[in-house]
Amino acid sequence: MRVLVTGAAGHIGGHVIEDLLAHGHRIVATDLVPVDDPRLDRVHTGDLRDPGLVRDAMAGAEAVVHLGAIPHPNSDDGSALFATNCLTAHRVLDEAGRTGVRRVVAASSLAAVGLAWSPRPQSPRYVPLDEEHPTLVQDPYGLSKLVLEEAARATHRRHGTGIVCMRFPFTGTGERLAAQLAAVRDDPGGHRMDLWGWLDTRDAARAVRYALTAELTGCHILNVAADDTSSPVPTAQLLEEHHSGVPYFTELTGHASLFDTSACAKLLGFAPEYRRTPPAEAGGVEGGGVEAGGPAPGTASGPAGEGEG
């Protein structure tokens, strides 16, 4: 397929492009900064708030991967962050629908639940946390991701576009991931609000490709996370120490993730290949290694819910 990738110069964008090119897809890229890669069909440099740029970039696209957004809440002007992310999401999704794009994969975030960047301490209502968990969002970044998901639903209703919104946690690989794992190891309580979720960026790119090519219709919101936590502390201990009293709906054995990703596995046939290496097996770098492997034990579905996705 010819795939438009927005936010192509970003961390996930670079891995997505490498994965898609390796599997025979043709890429049109957009970003605020130039993307210098002769393998790409076209590159459009500019702001996704510009309707002309979005229209030109969308020409001839069969699918879209929308990664172009302010990817963090670190802004002195939360309203401007919210407005930018919402406008660019609607601009890209609506243009995709109008031009008959078959499939859109958009980067949402587990911040849409409202825990990760909450201005005050909160706990989930239950774990493993599934896509039907009630929203607790208070911050403008998480709120912008909720709006992205609603814009996706509206685009599907209006144009019939098949859309997958992927709720990613922290993503990283190499030194970026090693630094995150070390930070979690040294201060697990400092990461209580993100529920120690993580995903190797190579798995994030694979998940995007699976979502582009899966046989599906409708608009779907999916949790996409590693099968284990980012902490060397067992999951049951993490929950007891930092979210005491939160009900759980599966046995929390080992380092099982607190995010339910069963919908992603069922809809896309996707399972992460990379997991945090247990400290004893990390080649002397405690909590800093990542290995390919199968699903973490103890991961199961949370309570069923209603709604799209």
Short mmCIF file of C-alpha atoms in Angstrom, two decimals:
data_model
loop_
_atom_site.label_atom_id
_atom_site.label_comp_id
_atom_site.label_asym_id
_atom_site.label_seq_id
_atom_site.Cartn_x
_atom_site.Cartn_y
_atom_site.Cartn_z
CA MET A 1 0.00 0.00 0.00
CA ARG A 2 0.93 3.63 -0.28
CA VAL A 3 0.83 4.80 3.34
CA LEU A 4 0.87 8.38 4.59
CA VAL A 5 2.79 8.60 7.88
CA THR A 6 2.34 11.83 9.83
CA GLY A 7 4.89 12.65 12.51
CA ALA A 8 7.40 10.66 10.49
CA ALA A 9 10.46 12.18 12.18
CA GLY A 10 9.35 11.16 15.66
CA HIS A 11 10.53 8.21 17.71
CA ILE A 12 7.67 5.88 16.78
CA GLY A 13 7.47 7.35 13.27
CA GLY A 14 11.00 6.31 12.39
CA HIS A 15 10.41 2.73 13.50
CA VAL A 16 7.07 2.56 11.70
CA ILE A 17 8.68 3.70 8.45
CA GLU A 18 11.46 1.13 8.75
CA ASP A 19 8.98 -1.66 9.42
CA LEU A 20 6.60 -0.69 6.62
CA LEU A 21 9.40 -0.31 4.06
CA ALA A 22 10.78 -3.70 5.08
CA HIS A 23 7.40 -5.22 4.27
CA GLY A 24 7.05 -3.67 0.83
CA HIS A 25 4.87 -0.64 1.50
CA ARG A 26 5.40 2.77 -0.10
CA ILE A 27 5.62 5.77 2.20
CA VAL A 28 4.59 9.42 2.02
CA ALA A 29 5.87 11.30 5.07
CA THR A 30 4.96 14.54 6.82
CA ASP A 31 6.55 16.32 9.76
CA LEU A 32 7.33 19.81 11.02
CA VAL A 33 11.01 19.06 10.39
CA PRO A 34 12.49 17.74 7.12
CA VAL A 35 12.68 13.98 6.67
CA ASP A 36 15.65 13.11 4.45
CA ASP A 37 15.16 9.55 3.21
CA PRO A 38 15.48 8.72 -0.49
CA ARG A 39 13.41 5.56 -0.02
CA LEU A 40 10.24 7.59 0.54
CA ASP A 41 7.83 8.39 -2.29
CA ARG A 42 7.25 11.96 -1.09
CA VAL A 43 7.99 14.14 1.91
CA HIS A 44 5.83 17.10 2.96
CA THR A 45 7.37 19.43 5.54
CA GLY A 46 4.96 21.62 7.45
CA ASP A 47 2.21 21.92 10.03
CA LEU A 48 -0.75 19.52 10.02
CA ARG A 49 -2.97 22.44 11.00
CA ASP A 50 -2.50 23.62 7.40
CA PRO A 51 -5.36 22.11 5.34
CA GLY A 52 -3.40 22.51 2.11
CA LEU A 53 -0.48 20.48 3.41
CA VAL A 54 -2.79 17.70 4.64
CA ARG A 55 -4.66 17.65 1.34
CA ASP A 56 -1.47 17.46 -0.71
CA ALA A 57 0.05 14.77 1.50
CA MET A 58 -3.12 12.67 1.42
CA ALA A 59 -3.23 12.55 -2.40
CA GLY A 60 -2.96 8.94 -3.55
CA ALA A 61 -2.78 7.46 -0.04
CA GLU A 62 -4.46 4.11 0.52
CA ALA A 63 -3.85 4.13 4.26
CA VAL A 64 -2.76 6.60 6.93
CA VAL A 65 -0.69 6.26 10.10
CA HIS A 66 -1.38 9.37 12.16
CA LEU A 67 1.43 9.97 14.65
CA GLY A 68 1.75 13.74 14.21
CA ALA A 69 0.92 15.44 17.51
CA ILE A 70 2.49 17.05 20.54
CA PRO A 71 3.51 13.75 22.21
CA HIS A 72 3.72 14.85 25.85
CA PRO A 73 1.99 17.19 28.33
CA ASN A 74 5.04 19.35 28.99
CA SER A 75 3.66 22.70 27.87
CA ASP A 76 3.26 26.09 29.50
CA ASP A 77 0.00 26.47 27.61
CA GLY A 78 -2.21 23.44 28.11
CA SER A 79 -5.02 24.95 26.06
CA ALA A 80 -2.72 25.42 23.07
CA LEU A 81 -1.51 21.81 23.36
CA PHE A 82 -5.09 20.57 23.51
CA ALA A 83 -6.16 22.71 20.56
CA THR A 84 -3.21 21.65 18.41
CA ASN A 85 -3.66 17.92 19.00
CA CYS A 86 -7.42 18.08 18.47
CA LEU A 87 -7.24 20.18 15.30
CA THR A 88 -4.52 18.09 13.67
CA ALA A 89 -6.34 14.85 14.51
CA HIS A 90 -9.60 16.07 13.00
CA ARG A 91 -7.83 17.55 9.98
CA VAL A 92 -6.09 14.26 9.13
CA LEU A 93 -9.02 11.97 9.92
CA ASP A 94 -11.58 14.05 8.05
CA GLU A 95 -9.38 14.39 4.96
CA ALA A 96 -8.75 10.65 5.01
CA GLY A 97 -12.49 10.01 5.12
CA ARG A 98 -13.27 12.52 2.38
CA THR A 99 -10.67 11.05 0.01
CA GLY A 100 -11.74 7.44 0.53
CA VAL A 101 -8.73 6.15 2.47
CA ARG A 102 -9.40 2.54 3.39
CA ARG A 103 -7.66 2.38 6.78
CA VAL A 104 -6.36 4.83 9.36
CA VAL A 105 -4.19 3.85 12.32
CA ALA A 106 -3.88 6.64 14.87
CA ALA A 107 -1.64 6.90 17.93
CA SER A 108 -3.80 7.44 20.98
CA SER A 109 -2.34 6.94 24.44
CA LEU A 110 -3.07 5.14 27.67
CA ALA A 111 -3.09 8.70 29.03
CA ALA A 112 -6.64 8.84 27.63
CA VAL A 113 -7.69 6.93 30.75
CA GLY A 114 -6.50 9.88 32.81
CA LEU A 115 -3.98 8.32 35.17
CA ALA A 116 -0.56 8.93 33.63
CA TRP A 117 -0.50 12.74 33.73
CA SER A 118 -3.14 13.39 36.35
CA PRO A 119 -2.44 16.54 38.41
CA ARG A 120 -3.55 14.66 41.54
CA PRO A 121 -2.99 11.04 42.64
CA GLN A 122 -5.58 8.58 41.36
CA SER A 123 -5.98 4.82 41.19
CA PRO A 124 -7.67 2.71 38.53
CA ARG A 125 -11.14 1.42 39.27
CA TYR A 126 -9.98 -2.13 38.54
CA VAL A 127 -7.15 -4.03 36.88
CA PRO A 128 -6.22 -5.30 34.38
CA LEU A 129 -7.35 -2.02 32.88
CA ASP A 130 -9.30 -2.57 29.66
CA GLU A 131 -10.62 -0.22 26.97
CA GLU A 132 -13.96 0.14 28.76
CA HIS A 133 -12.43 1.53 31.95
CA PRO A 134 -14.15 4.80 32.94
CA THR A 135 -12.24 7.92 32.00
CA LEU A 136 -10.56 9.75 34.87
CA VAL A 137 -8.88 12.36 32.69
CA GLN A 138 -8.17 15.85 34.04
CA ASP A 139 -5.10 16.94 32.04
CA PRO A 140 -5.21 18.55 28.57
CA TYR A 141 -2.93 15.96 26.95
CA GLY A 142 -5.04 12.98 28.00
CA LEU A 143 -8.17 14.92 27.08
CA SER A 144 -6.78 15.56 23.58
CA LYS A 145 -6.38 11.81 23.12
CA LEU A 146 -9.99 11.24 24.12
CA VAL A 147 -11.01 13.78 21.49
CA LEU A 148 -8.85 11.96 18.91
CA GLU A 149 -10.77 8.76 19.65
CA GLU A 150 -14.13 10.52 19.37
CA ALA A 151 -13.02 12.14 16.09
CA ALA A 152 -12.13 8.67 14.84
CA ARG A 153 -15.59 7.35 15.72
CA ALA A 154 -17.22 10.34 14.02
CA THR A 155 -15.09 9.82 10.90
CA HIS A 156 -16.16 6.19 10.70
CA ARG A 157 -19.83 7.12 11.13
CA ARG A 158 -19.62 9.80 8.44
CA HIS A 159 -17.34 8.18 5.87
CA GLY A 160 -17.21 4.48 6.76
CA THR A 161 -13.42 4.62 7.19
CA GLY A 162 -11.88 1.68 9.05
CA ILE A 163 -9.93 3.14 11.97
CA VAL A 164 -7.79 1.72 14.77
CA CYS A 165 -6.74 4.00 17.63
CA MET A 166 -3.83 2.46 19.52
CA ARG A 167 -3.50 3.35 23.19
CA PHE A 168 0.27 3.22 23.68
CA PRO A 169 2.14 3.47 27.01
CA PHE A 170 5.75 4.66 27.21
CA THR A 171 7.53 3.36 24.11
CA GLY A 172 11.26 2.93 23.77
CA THR A 173 14.07 0.70 22.67
CA GLY A 174 17.84 0.71 23.08
CA GLU A 175 19.21 3.45 25.35
CA ARG A 176 15.85 5.20 25.64
CA LEU A 177 14.24 2.05 27.02
CA ALA A 178 17.20 1.17 29.23
CA ALA A 179 17.01 4.60 30.86
CA GLN A 180 13.28 4.19 31.51
CA LEU A 181 13.70 0.73 33.01
CA ALA A 182 16.50 1.99 35.26
CA ALA A 183 14.32 4.90 36.43
CA VAL A 184 11.45 2.55 37.25
CA ARG A 185 13.81 0.15 39.05
CA ASP A 186 15.18 2.98 41.21
CA ASP A 187 11.80 4.56 41.99
CA PRO A 188 8.83 2.28 41.27
CA GLY A 189 6.51 4.60 43.20
CA GLY A 190 7.36 7.44 40.84
CA HIS A 191 5.70 5.47 38.05
CA ARG A 192 2.58 4.38 39.90
CA MET A 193 0.37 6.62 37.77
CA ASP A 194 1.34 4.95 34.48
CA LEU A 195 0.82 1.50 36.06
CA TRP A 196 4.34 0.56 34.98
CA GLY A 197 3.20 0.13 31.38
CA TRP A 198 5.69 0.07 28.52
CA LEU A 199 6.17 -1.21 24.98
CA ASP A 200 9.28 -1.78 22.89
CA THR A 201 9.07 0.62 19.94
CA ARG A 202 9.76 -2.24 17.54
CA ASP A 203 6.59 -3.89 18.82
CA ALA A 204 4.71 -0.60 18.46
CA ALA A 205 5.74 -0.48 14.80
CA ARG A 206 4.66 -4.09 14.27
CA ALA A 207 1.31 -3.38 15.90
CA VAL A 208 0.76 -0.46 13.52
CA ARG A 209 1.48 -2.70 10.52
CA TYR A 210 -0.89 -5.37 11.84
CA ALA A 211 -3.60 -2.73 12.25
CA LEU A 212 -3.06 -1.49 8.68
CA THR A 213 -3.48 -4.94 7.14
CA ALA A 214 -5.98 -6.69 9.44
CA GLU A 215 -9.37 -7.65 8.03
CA LEU A 216 -11.67 -5.45 10.06
CA THR A 217 -14.39 -2.85 9.80
CA GLY A 218 -15.53 -0.14 12.17
CA CYS A 219 -13.65 2.04 14.63
CA HIS A 220 -11.65 0.31 17.35
CA ILE A 221 -9.83 1.60 20.44
CA LEU A 222 -7.12 -0.85 21.53
CA ASN A 223 -4.68 -1.09 24.41
CA VAL A 224 -1.23 -1.99 23.06
CA ALA A 225 1.36 -2.75 25.74
CA ALA A 226 4.01 -5.26 26.73
CA ASP A 227 2.83 -8.36 28.55
CA ASP A 228 4.89 -7.52 31.61
CA THR A 229 5.48 -4.39 33.69
CA SER A 230 8.55 -2.17 33.49
CA SER A 231 9.38 -2.96 37.14
CA PRO A 232 11.43 -5.83 38.61
CA VAL A 233 9.01 -5.79 41.58
CA PRO A 234 6.28 -8.44 41.26
CA THR A 235 2.96 -7.02 40.06
CA ALA A 236 0.93 -8.08 43.11
CA GLN A 237 3.41 -6.27 45.35
CA LEU A 238 3.31 -3.14 43.19
CA LEU A 239 -0.47 -3.06 43.38
CA GLU A 240 -0.56 -3.60 47.15
CA GLU A 241 2.08 -0.94 47.85
CA HIS A 242 0.89 1.76 45.46
CA HIS A 243 -2.80 1.07 44.66
CA SER A 244 -3.99 -0.81 47.69
CA GLY A 245 -7.60 -1.95 47.58
CA VAL A 246 -8.00 -1.81 43.80
CA PRO A 247 -9.94 -4.93 42.70
CA TYR A 248 -8.35 -7.24 40.18
CA PHE A 249 -10.01 -9.72 37.86
CA THR A 250 -7.20 -12.17 37.20
CA GLU A 251 -4.40 -13.69 39.21
CA LEU A 252 -1.50 -11.22 39.24
CA THR A 253 1.34 -13.70 38.87
CA GLY A 254 4.94 -12.70 38.29
CA HIS A 255 5.36 -9.41 36.46
CA ALA A 256 2.08 -9.55 34.55
CA SER A 257 0.94 -6.29 32.96
CA LEU A 258 -1.86 -4.30 34.56
CA PHE A 259 -3.29 -3.53 31.09
CA ASP A 260 -5.67 -5.88 29.33
CA THR A 261 -4.52 -6.26 25.73
CA SER A 262 -6.75 -9.20 24.82
CA ALA A 263 -8.85 -7.10 22.41
CA CYS A 264 -5.73 -6.20 20.43
CA ALA A 265 -4.65 -9.85 20.33
CA LYS A 266 -8.10 -10.98 19.18
CA LEU A 267 -8.73 -8.28 16.59
CA LEU A 268 -5.24 -7.96 15.10
CA GLY A 269 -3.63 -11.28 15.97
CA PHE A 270 -0.83 -9.25 17.56
CA ALA A 271 1.34 -10.24 20.50
CA PRO A 272 4.46 -8.35 21.65
CA GLU A 273 7.78 -10.01 20.89
CA TYR A 274 9.81 -8.09 23.47
CA ARG A 275 9.60 -8.17 27.23
CA ARG A 276 11.71 -6.85 30.07
CA THR A 277 14.40 -9.36 30.96
CA PRO A 278 14.15 -10.53 34.59
CA PRO A 279 17.02 -9.01 36.61
CA ALA A 280 18.72 -12.38 37.16
CA GLU A 281 18.88 -12.91 33.39
CA ALA A 282 19.78 -9.37 32.33
CA GLY A 283 23.50 -9.98 31.87
CA GLY A 284 24.38 -8.02 34.99
CA VAL A 285 22.36 -4.91 34.07
CA GLU A 286 19.54 -5.11 36.59
CA GLY A 287 16.21 -4.26 35.02
CA GLY A 288 17.90 -2.87 31.92
CA GLY A 289 17.67 -5.68 29.43
CA VAL A 290 14.96 -6.56 26.94
CA GLU A 291 14.55 -9.92 25.29
CA ALA A 292 12.23 -11.42 22.72
CA GLY A 293 9.85 -13.87 24.25
CA GLY A 294 6.31 -15.12 24.58
CA PRO A 295 3.41 -13.63 26.50
CA ALA A 296 3.84 -12.97 30.20
CA PRO A 297 1.99 -15.42 32.44
CA GLY A 298 -1.13 -14.33 34.23
CA THR A 299 -2.41 -11.87 31.62
CA ALA A 300 -6.16 -12.15 31.14
CA SER A 301 -9.19 -10.12 30.28
CA GLY A 302 -10.71 -7.63 32.68
CA PRO A 303 -14.48 -7.16 32.95
CA ALA A 304 -16.38 -6.88 29.71
CA GLY A 305 -17.93 -3.57 28.79
CA GLU A 306 -20.06 -1.89 26.19
CA GLY A 307 -19.18 0.65 23.54
CA GLU A 308 -17.21 0.97 20.34
CA GLY A 309 -13.83 -0.67 20.02
#
